[in-house]
PDB file of C-alpha atoms in Angstrom:
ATOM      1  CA  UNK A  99       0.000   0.000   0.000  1.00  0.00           C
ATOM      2  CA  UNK A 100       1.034   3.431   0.413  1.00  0.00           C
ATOM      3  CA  UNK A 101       2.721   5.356   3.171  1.00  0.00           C
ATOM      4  CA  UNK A 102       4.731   8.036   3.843  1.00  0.00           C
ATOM      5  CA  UNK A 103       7.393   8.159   7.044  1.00  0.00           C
ATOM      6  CA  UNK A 104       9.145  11.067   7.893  1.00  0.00           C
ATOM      7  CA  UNK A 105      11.515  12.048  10.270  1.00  0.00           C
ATOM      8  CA  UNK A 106       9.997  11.911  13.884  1.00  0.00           C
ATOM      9  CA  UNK A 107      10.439  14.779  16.052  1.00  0.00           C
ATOM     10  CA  UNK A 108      10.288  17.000  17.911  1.00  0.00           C
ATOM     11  CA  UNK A 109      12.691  19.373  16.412  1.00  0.00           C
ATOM     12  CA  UNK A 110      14.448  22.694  18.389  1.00  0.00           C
ATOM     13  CA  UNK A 111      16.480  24.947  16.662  1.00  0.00           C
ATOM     14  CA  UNK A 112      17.877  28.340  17.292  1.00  0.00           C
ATOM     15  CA  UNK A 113      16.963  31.186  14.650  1.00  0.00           C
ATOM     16  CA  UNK A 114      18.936  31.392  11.802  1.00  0.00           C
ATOM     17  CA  UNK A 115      19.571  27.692  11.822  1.00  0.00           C
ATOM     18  CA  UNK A 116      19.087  25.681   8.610  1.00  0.00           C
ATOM     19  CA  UNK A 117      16.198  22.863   8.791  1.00  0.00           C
ATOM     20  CA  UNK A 118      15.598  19.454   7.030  1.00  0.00           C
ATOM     21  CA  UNK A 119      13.206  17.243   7.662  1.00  0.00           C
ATOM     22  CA  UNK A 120      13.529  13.673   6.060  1.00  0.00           C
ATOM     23  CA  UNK A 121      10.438  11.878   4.385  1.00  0.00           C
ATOM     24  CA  UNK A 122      10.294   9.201   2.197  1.00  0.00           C
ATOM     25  CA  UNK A 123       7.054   7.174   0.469  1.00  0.00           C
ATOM     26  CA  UNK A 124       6.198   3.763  -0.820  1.00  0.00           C
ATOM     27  CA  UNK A 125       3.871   4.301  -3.536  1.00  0.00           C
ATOM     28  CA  UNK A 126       2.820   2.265  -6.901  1.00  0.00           C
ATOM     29  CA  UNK A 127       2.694   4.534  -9.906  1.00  0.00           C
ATOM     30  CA  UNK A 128       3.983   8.085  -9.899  1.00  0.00           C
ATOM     31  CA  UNK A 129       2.220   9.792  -6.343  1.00  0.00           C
ATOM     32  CA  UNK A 130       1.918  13.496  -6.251  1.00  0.00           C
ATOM     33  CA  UNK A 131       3.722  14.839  -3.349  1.00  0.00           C
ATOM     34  CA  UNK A 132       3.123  17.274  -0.885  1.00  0.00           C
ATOM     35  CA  UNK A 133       4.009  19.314   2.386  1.00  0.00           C
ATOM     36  CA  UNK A 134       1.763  20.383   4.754  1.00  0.00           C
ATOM     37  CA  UNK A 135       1.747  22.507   7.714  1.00  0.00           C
ATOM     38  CA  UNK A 136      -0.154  22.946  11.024  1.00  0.00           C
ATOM     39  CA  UNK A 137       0.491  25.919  12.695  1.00  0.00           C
ATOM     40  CA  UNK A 138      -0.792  25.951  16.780  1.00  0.00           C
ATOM     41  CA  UNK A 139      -4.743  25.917  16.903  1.00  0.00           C
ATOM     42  CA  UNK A 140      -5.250  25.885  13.740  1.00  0.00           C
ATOM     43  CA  UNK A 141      -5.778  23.292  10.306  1.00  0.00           C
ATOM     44  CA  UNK A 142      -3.691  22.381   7.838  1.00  0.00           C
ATOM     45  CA  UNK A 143      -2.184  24.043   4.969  1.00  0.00           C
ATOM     46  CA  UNK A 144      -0.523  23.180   2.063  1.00  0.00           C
ATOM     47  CA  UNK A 145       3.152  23.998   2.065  1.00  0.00           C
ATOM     48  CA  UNK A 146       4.381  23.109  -1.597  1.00  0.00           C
ATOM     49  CA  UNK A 147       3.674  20.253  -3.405  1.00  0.00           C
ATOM     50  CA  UNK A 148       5.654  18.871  -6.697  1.00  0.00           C
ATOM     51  CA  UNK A 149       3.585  16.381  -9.385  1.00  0.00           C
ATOM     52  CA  UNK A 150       6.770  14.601 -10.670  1.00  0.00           C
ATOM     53  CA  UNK A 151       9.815  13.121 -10.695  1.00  0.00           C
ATOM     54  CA  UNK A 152      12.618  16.180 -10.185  1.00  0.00           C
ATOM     55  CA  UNK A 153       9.768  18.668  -9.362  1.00  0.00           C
ATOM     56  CA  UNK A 154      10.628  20.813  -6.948  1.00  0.00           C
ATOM     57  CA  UNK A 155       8.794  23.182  -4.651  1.00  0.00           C
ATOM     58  CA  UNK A 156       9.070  26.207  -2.971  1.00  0.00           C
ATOM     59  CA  UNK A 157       7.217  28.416  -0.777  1.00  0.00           C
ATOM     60  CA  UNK A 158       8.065  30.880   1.856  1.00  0.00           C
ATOM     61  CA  UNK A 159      11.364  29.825   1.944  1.00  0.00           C
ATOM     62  CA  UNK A 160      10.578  25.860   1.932  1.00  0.00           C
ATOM     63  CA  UNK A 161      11.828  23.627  -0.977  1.00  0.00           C
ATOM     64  CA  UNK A 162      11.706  19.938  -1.554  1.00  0.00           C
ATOM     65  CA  UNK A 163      12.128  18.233  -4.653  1.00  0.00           C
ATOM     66  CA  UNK A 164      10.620  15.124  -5.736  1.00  0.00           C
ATOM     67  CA  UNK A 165      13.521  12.333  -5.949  1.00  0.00           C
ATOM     68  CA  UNK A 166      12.068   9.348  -7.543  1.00  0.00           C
ATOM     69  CA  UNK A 167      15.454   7.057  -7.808  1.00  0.00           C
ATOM     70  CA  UNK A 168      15.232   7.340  -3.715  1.00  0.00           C
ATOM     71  CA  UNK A 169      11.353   7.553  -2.896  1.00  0.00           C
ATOM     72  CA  UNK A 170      12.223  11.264  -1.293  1.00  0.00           C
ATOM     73  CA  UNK A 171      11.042  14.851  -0.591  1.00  0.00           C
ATOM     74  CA  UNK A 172      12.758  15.919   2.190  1.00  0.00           C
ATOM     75  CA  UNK A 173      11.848  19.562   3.516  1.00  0.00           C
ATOM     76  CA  UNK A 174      14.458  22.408   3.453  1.00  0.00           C
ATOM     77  CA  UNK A 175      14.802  25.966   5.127  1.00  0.00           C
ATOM     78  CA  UNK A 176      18.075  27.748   5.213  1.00  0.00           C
ATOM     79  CA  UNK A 177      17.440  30.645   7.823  1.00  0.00           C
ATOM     80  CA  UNK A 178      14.220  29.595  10.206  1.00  0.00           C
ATOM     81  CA  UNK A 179      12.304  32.222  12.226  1.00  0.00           C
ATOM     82  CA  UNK A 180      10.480  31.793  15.194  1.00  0.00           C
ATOM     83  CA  UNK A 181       6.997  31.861  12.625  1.00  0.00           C
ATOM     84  CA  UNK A 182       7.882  28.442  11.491  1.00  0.00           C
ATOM     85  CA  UNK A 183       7.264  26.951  14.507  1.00  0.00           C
ATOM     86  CA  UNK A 184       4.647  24.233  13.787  1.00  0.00           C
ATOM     87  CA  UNK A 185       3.986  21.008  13.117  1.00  0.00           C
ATOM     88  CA  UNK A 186       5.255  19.526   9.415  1.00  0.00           C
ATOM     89  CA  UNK A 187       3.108  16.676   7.429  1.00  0.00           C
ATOM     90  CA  UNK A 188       4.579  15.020   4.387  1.00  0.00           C
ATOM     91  CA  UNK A 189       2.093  13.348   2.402  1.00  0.00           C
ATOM     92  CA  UNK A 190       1.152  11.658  -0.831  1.00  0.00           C
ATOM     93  CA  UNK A 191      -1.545  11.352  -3.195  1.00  0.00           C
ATOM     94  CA  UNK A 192      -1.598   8.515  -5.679  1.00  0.00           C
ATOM     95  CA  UNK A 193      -4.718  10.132  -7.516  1.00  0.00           C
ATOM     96  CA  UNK A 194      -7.561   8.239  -6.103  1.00  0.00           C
ATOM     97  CA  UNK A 195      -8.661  11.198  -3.756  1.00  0.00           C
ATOM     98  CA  UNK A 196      -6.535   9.775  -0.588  1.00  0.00           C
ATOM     99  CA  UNK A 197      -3.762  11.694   0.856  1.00  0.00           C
ATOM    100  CA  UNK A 198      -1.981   9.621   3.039  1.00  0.00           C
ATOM    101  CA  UNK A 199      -0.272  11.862   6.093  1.00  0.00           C
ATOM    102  CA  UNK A 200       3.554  11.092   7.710  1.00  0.00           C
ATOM    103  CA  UNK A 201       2.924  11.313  11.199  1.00  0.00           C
ATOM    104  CA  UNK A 202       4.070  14.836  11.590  1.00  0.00           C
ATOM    105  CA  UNK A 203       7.126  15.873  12.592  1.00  0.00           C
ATOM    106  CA  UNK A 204       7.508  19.160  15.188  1.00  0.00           C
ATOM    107  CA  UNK A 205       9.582  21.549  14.765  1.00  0.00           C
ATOM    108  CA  UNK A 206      10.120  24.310  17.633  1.00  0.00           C
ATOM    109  CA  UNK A 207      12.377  27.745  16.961  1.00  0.00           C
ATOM    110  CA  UNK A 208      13.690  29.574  19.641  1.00  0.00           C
ATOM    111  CA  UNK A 209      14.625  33.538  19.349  1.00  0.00           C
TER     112      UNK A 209
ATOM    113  CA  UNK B1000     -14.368  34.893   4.028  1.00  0.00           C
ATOM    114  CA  UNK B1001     -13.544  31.610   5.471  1.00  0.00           C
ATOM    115  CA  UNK B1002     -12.892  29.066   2.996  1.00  0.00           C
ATOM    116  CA  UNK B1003     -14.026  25.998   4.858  1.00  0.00           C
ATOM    117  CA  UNK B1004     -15.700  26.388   8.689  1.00  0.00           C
ATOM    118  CA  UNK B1005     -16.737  23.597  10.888  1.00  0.00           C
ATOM    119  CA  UNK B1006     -18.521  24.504  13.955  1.00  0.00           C
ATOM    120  CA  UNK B1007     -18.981  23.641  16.709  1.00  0.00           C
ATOM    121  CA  UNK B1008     -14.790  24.508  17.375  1.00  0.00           C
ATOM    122  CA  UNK B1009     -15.519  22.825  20.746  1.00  0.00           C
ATOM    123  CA  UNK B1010     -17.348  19.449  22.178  1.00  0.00           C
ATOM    124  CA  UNK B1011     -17.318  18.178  25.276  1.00  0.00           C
ATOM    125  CA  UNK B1012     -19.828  15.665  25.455  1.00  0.00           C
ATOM    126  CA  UNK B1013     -20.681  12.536  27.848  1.00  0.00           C
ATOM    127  CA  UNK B1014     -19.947   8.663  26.722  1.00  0.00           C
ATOM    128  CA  UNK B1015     -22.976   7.655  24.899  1.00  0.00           C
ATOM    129  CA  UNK B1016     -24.279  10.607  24.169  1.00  0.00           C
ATOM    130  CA  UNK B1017     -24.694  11.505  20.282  1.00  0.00           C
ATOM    131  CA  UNK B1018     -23.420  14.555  18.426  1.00  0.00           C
ATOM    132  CA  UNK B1019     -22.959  16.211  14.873  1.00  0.00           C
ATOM    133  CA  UNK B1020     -19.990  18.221  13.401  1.00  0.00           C
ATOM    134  CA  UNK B1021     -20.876  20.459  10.515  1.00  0.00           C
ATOM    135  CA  UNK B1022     -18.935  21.622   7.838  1.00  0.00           C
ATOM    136  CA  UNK B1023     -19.322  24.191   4.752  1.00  0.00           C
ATOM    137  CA  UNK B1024     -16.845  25.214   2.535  1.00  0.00           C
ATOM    138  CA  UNK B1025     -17.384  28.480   0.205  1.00  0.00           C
ATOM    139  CA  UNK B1026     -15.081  27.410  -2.663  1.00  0.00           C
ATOM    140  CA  UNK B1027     -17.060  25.827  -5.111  1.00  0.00           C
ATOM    141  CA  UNK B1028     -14.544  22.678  -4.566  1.00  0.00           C
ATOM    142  CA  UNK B1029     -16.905  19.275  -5.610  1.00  0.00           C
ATOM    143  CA  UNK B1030     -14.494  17.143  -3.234  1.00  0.00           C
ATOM    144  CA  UNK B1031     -15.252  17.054   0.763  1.00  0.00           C
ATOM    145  CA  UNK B1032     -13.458  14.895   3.418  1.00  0.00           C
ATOM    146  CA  UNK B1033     -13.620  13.882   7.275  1.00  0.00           C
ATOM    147  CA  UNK B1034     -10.335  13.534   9.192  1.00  0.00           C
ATOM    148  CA  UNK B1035      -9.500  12.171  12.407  1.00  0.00           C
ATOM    149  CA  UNK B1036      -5.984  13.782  13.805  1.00  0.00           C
ATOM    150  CA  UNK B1037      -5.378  11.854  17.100  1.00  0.00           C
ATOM    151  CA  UNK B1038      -3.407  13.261  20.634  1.00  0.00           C
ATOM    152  CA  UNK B1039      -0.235  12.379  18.773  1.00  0.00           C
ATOM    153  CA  UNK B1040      -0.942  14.648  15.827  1.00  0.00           C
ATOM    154  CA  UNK B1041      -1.351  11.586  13.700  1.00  0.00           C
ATOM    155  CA  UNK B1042      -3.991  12.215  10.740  1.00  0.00           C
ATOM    156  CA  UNK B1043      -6.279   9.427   8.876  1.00  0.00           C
ATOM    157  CA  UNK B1044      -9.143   9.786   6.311  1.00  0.00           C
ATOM    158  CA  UNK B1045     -12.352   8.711   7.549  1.00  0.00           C
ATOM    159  CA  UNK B1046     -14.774   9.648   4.371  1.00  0.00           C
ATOM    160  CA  UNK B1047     -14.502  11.444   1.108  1.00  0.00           C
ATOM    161  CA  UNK B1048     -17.628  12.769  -0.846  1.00  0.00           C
ATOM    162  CA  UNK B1049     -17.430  13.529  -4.459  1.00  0.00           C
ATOM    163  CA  UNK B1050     -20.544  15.480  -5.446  1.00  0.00           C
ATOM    164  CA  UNK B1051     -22.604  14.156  -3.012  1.00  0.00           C
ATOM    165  CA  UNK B1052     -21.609  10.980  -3.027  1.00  0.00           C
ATOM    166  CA  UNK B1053     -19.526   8.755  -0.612  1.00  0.00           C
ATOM    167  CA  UNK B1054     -16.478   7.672  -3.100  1.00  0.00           C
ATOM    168  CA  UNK B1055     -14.265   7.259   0.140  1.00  0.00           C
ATOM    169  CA  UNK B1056     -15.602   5.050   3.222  1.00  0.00           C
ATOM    170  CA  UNK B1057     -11.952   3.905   5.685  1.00  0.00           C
ATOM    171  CA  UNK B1058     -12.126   1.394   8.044  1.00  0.00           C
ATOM    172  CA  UNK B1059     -14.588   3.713  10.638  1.00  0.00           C
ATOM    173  CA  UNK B1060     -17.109   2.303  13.213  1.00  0.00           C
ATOM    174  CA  UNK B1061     -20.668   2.519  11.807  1.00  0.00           C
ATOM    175  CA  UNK B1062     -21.433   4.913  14.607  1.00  0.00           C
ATOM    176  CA  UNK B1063     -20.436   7.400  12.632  1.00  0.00           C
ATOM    177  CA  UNK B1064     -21.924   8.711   9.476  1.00  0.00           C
ATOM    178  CA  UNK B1065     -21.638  11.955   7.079  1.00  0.00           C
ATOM    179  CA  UNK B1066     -24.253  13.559   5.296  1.00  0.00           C
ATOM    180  CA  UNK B1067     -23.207  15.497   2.470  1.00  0.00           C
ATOM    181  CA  UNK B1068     -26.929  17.224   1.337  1.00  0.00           C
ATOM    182  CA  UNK B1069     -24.817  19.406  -0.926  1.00  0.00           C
ATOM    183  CA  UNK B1070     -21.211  19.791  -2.789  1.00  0.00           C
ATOM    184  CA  UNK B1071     -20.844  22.712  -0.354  1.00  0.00           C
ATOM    185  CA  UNK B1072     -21.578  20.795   3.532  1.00  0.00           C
ATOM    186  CA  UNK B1073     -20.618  17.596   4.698  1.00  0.00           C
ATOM    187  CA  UNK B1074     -22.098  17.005   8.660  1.00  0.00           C
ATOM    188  CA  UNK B1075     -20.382  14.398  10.365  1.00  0.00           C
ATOM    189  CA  UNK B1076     -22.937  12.379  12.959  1.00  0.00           C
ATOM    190  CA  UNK B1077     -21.259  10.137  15.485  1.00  0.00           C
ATOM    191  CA  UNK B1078     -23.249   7.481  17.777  1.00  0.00           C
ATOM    192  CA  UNK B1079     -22.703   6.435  21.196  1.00  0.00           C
ATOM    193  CA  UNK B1080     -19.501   8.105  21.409  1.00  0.00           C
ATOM    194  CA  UNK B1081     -16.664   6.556  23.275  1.00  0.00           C
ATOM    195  CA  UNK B1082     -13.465   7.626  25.078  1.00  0.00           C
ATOM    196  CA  UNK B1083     -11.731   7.053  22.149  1.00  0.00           C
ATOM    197  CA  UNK B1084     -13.342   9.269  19.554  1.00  0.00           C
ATOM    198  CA  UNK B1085     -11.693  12.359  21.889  1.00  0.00           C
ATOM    199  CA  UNK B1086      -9.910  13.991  18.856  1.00  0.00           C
ATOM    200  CA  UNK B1087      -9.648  16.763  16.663  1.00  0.00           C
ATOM    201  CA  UNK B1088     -11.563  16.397  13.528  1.00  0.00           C
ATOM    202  CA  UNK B1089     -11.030  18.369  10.573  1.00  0.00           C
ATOM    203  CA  UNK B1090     -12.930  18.895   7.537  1.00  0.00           C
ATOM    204  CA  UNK B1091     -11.035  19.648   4.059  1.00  0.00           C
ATOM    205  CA  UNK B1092     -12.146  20.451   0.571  1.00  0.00           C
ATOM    206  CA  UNK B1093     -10.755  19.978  -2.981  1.00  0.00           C
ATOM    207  CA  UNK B1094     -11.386  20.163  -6.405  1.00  0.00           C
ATOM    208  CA  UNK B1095     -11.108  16.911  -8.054  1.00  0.00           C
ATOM    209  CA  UNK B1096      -7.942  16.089 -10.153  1.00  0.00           C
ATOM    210  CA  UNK B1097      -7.086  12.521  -9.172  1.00  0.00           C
ATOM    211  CA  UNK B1098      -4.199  13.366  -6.548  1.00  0.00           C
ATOM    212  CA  UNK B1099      -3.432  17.064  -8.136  1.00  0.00           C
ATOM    213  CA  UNK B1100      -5.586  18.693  -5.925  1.00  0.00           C
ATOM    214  CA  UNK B1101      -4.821  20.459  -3.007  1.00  0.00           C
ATOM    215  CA  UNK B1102      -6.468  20.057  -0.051  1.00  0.00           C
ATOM    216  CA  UNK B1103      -8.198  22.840   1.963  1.00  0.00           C
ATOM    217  CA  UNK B1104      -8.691  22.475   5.406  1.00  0.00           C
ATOM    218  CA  UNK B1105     -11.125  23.864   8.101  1.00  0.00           C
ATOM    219  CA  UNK B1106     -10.194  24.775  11.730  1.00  0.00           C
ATOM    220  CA  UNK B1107     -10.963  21.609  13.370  1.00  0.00           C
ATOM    221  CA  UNK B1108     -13.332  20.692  16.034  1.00  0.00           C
ATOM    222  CA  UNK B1109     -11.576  19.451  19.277  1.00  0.00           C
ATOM    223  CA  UNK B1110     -14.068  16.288  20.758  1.00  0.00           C
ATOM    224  CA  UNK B1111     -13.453  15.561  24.052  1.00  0.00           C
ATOM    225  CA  UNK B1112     -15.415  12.543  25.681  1.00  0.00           C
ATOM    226  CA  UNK B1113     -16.135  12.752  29.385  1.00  0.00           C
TER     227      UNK B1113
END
């Protein structure tokens, strides 16, 4: 089936500091991928997402590209601010309507 | 304008007792869904409804049971609850693309069983 694991948390980092967080999938076919993020109290939002193989996307400062050859789409921020504390979902959708979530992964910034 | 509300944003309830979630979502999106995110922020599809009709249905005690009496609302009506449905439950949208789509989601309604 499909499934998505990502790096478990939680996560503290200073300002500044550069963040990854790992997620890979096992999927048949070609999944769309996609990051989503829940900020305290609130729902979910989408993040970026990328369609295909070598996609990559961006948003606010997030990028993570779609690596077929190792089932990847790792999450990247080079300078984090104390906004971007929240909790990170990784997730795929292998176009029957389901997204199936990574468990989350926490990520904490301190000033 | 809110994209996709849920109310009540609260429910504290007693075991047994039965309640309804409702959602709306203003987007013209043909695609509505029930999640259940647990205490450890873990999230799993319960039900999908494509134009009114149920085209997703996971592995979900029959004590609970959408309604979706138009592309724009999809209720969520649970039984007898238990302990164990204390969650948050959140309500998205989309617009169907086969796995293109993104996913709008409400605010969540935190259910907490006494």
């Amino acid at each position: 089936g499909n499934s998505v694991t990502q790096m478990e948390g939680p996560v503290t980092l200073s300002e500044e500091a550069f963040l990854t967080i790992n997620c890979t999938y096992t999927a048949t076919g070609y999944p769309s991928l996609f990051w989503y993020v829940q900020y305290p109290g609130e729902g979910l939002q989408l993040l970026l997402k990328a369609t295909k193989a070598d996609d990559k996307g961006s948003n606010k400062g997030f990028e993570a590209t779609y690596r077929k050859e190792t089932t990847s789409f790792h999450l990247e921020k080079g300078s984090v601010q104390v906004s971007d504390s929240a909790v990170y979902f990784c997730a795929l959708s292998p176009g029957d309507y389901k997204l199936s979530f990574g468990a989350g992964t926490t990520v904490t910034v301190r000033a | 304008d809110t994209a996709v509300s849920q109310t009540p944003k609260y429910l504290v309830t007693q075991m047994g007792n039965d309640k309804s979630i409702k959602c709306e979502q203003n987007l013209g999106h043909d695609t509505m869904y029930w999640y259940k995110q647990d205490s450890k922020k873990f999230l799993k599809i319960m039900f999908s409804y494509n134009n009114k009709e149920l085209i997703i249905n996971e592995t979900v005690p029959n004590r609970f049971s959408p309604k979706s009496p138009d592309k724009a609302h999809l209720n969520l009506h649970i039984n007898s609850l238990e302990l164990g449905d204390s969650a948050v439950y959140f309500c998205a949208s989309s617009q169907a693309r086969r796995g293109l789509e993104t996913q709008y989601f409400g605010p969540g309604t935190r259910l907490l069983v006494l």
